[in-house]
Short mmCIF file of C-alpha atoms in Angstrom, two decimals:
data_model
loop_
_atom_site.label_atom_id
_atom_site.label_comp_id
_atom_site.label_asym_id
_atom_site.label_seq_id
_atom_site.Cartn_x
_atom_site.Cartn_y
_atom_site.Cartn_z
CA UNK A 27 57.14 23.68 -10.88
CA UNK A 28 57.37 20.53 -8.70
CA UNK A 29 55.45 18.59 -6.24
CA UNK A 30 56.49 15.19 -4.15
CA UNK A 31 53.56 13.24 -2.88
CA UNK A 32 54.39 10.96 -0.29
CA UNK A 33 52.30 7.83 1.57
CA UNK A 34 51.57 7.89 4.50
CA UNK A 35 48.46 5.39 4.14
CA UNK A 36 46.66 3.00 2.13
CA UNK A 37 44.34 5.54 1.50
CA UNK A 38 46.30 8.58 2.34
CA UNK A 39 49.07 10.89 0.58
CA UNK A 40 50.63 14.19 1.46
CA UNK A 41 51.67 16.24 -1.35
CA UNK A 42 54.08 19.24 -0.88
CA UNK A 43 55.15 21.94 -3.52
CA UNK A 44 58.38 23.29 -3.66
CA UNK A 45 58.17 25.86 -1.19
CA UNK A 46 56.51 23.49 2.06
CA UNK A 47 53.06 24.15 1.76
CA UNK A 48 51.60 21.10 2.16
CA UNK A 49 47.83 19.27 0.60
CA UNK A 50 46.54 16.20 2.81
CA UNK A 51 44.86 13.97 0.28
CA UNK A 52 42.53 10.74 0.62
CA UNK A 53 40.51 8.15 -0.90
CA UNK A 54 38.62 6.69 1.74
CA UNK A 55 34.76 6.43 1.12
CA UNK A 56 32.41 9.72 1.07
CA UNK A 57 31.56 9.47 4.62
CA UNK A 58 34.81 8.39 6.04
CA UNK A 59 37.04 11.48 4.23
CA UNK A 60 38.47 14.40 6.21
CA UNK A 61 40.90 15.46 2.84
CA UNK A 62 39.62 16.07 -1.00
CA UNK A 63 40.67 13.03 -2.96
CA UNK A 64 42.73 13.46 -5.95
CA UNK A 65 40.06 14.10 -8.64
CA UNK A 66 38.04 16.62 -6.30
CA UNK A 67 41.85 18.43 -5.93
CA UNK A 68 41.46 18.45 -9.94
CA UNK A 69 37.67 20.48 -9.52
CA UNK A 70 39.16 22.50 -7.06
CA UNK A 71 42.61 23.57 -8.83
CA UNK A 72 39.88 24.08 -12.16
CA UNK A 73 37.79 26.63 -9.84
CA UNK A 74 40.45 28.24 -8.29
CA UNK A 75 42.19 29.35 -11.28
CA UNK A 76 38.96 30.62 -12.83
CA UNK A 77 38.57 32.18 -10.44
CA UNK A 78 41.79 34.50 -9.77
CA UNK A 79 41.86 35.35 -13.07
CA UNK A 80 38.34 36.33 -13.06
CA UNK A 81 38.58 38.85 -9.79
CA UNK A 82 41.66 40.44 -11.39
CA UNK A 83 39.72 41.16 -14.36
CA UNK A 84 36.55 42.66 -12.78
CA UNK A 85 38.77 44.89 -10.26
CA UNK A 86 40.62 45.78 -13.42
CA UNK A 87 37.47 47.14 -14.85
CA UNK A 88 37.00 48.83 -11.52
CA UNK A 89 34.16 46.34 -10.07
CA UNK A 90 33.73 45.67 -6.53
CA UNK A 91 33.63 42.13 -5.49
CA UNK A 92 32.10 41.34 -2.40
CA UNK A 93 32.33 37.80 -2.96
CA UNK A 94 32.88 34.76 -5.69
CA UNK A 95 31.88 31.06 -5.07
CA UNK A 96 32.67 28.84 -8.20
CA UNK A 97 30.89 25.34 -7.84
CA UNK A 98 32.28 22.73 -9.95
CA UNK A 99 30.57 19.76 -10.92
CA UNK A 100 32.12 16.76 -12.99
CA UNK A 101 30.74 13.90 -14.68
CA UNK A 102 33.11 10.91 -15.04
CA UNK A 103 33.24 7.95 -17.35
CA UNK A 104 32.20 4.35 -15.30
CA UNK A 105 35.61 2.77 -17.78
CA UNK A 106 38.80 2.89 -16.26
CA UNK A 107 40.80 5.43 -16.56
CA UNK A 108 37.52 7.03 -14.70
CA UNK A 109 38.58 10.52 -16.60
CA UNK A 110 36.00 13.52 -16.44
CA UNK A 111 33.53 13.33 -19.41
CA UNK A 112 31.78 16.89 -18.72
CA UNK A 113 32.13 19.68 -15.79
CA UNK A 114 29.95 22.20 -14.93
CA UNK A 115 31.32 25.75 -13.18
CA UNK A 116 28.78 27.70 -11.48
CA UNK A 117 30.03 31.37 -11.04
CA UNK A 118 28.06 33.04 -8.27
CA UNK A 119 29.31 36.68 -7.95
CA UNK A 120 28.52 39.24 -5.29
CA UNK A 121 28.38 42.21 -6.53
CA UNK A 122 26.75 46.06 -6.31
CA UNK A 123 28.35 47.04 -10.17
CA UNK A 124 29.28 44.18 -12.29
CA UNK A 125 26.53 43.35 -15.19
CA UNK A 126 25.81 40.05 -16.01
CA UNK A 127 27.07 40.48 -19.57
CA UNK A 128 30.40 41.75 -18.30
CA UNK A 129 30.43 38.85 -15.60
CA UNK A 130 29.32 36.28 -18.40
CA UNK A 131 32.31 37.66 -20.64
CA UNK A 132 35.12 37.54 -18.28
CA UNK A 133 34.23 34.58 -16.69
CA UNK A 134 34.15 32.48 -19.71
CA UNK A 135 37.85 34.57 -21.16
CA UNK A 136 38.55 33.40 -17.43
CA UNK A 137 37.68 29.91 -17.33
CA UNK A 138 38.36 28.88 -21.30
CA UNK A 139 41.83 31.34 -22.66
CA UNK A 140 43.61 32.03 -19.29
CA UNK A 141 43.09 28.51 -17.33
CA UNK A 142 45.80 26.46 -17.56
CA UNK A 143 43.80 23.68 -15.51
CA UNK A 144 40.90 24.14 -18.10
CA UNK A 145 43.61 23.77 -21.14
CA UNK A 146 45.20 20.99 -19.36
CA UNK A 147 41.84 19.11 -19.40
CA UNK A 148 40.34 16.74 -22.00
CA UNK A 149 36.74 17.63 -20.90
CA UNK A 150 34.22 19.51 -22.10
CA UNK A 151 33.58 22.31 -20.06
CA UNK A 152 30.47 24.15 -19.83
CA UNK A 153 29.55 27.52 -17.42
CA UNK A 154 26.74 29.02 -15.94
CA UNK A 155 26.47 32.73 -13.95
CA UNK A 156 24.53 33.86 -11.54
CA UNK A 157 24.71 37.69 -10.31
CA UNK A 158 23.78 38.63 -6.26
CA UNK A 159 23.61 42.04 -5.52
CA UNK A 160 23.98 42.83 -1.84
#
C-alpha cells in the first residue's frame, strides 16, 4: 500500500493512492476549509472502516440496513505532537431487524478486533449505539 502527497499550497496537499484516486487535503482555519484536514482524514478513515466491517457483518446475519452514520468525535492533547487523547464513535443504524444487542456486539468486534485504523491508534476509544427503525 502506498500513497504520495504532494503541495500544492501552504495550506494545501493532494494525496493520491496507488491506483489515481485522489484526497484534497487542507489546514486552513474552520471557516475558510473546503477539504478535511489531516487529523479529520484520521476520524474519517477510523469511521469508515468500522463501518464496512460492521454492514458485512449484519447482512451476514441476514439484517437489512437501510442506513449507517458513524459520528466520530476526538479529543486531542493542547502539547505538541497534538495526538488524539480519547474518540468517541456514535453508531446510528437504520434498521427494521437488527437488535440493539446484536448491533452493540458487532459494532464493537467491528470497531475494536477488525479495525486496522482503531489498532493503528494510541487512543482510547470508546462507542455508543443508537438503533432507528424506519
Amino acid at each position: 500500500m502506498e500513497t504520495t502527497t504532494r503541495f500544492v499550497s501552504d495550506y494545501e496537499y493532494e494525496s493520491i493512492n496507488e491506483s489515481g484516486n485522489k484526497v484534497q487535503i487542507d489546514m486552513y482555519p474552520k471557516g475558510e476549509k473546503k477539504n478535511q484536514s489531516p487529523t479529520e482524514l484520521l476520524l474519517s478513515s477510523l469511521s469508515a472502516c468500522a463501518s464496512v466491517d460492521l454492514v458485512q457483518m449484519l447482512k451476514k446475519r441476514k439484517k437489512t440496513v437501510t442506513e449507517l452514520e458513524v459520528r466520530a468525535v476526538g479529543n486531542r492533547r493542547d502539547e505538541i505532537p497534538k495526538s488524539f487523547t480519547d474518540i468517541t464513535l456514535y453508531f446510528r443504524l437504520t434498521s427494521p431487524d437488527a437488535t440493539l444487542e446484536e448491533f452493540e456486539k458487532l459494532a464493537h468486534l467491528a470497531a475494536t478486533k477488525y479495525c486496522s485504523v482503531a489498532g493503528t491508534l494510541n487512543s482510547d476509544i470508546r462507542h455508543e449505539y443508537e438503533i432507528v427503525r424506519p
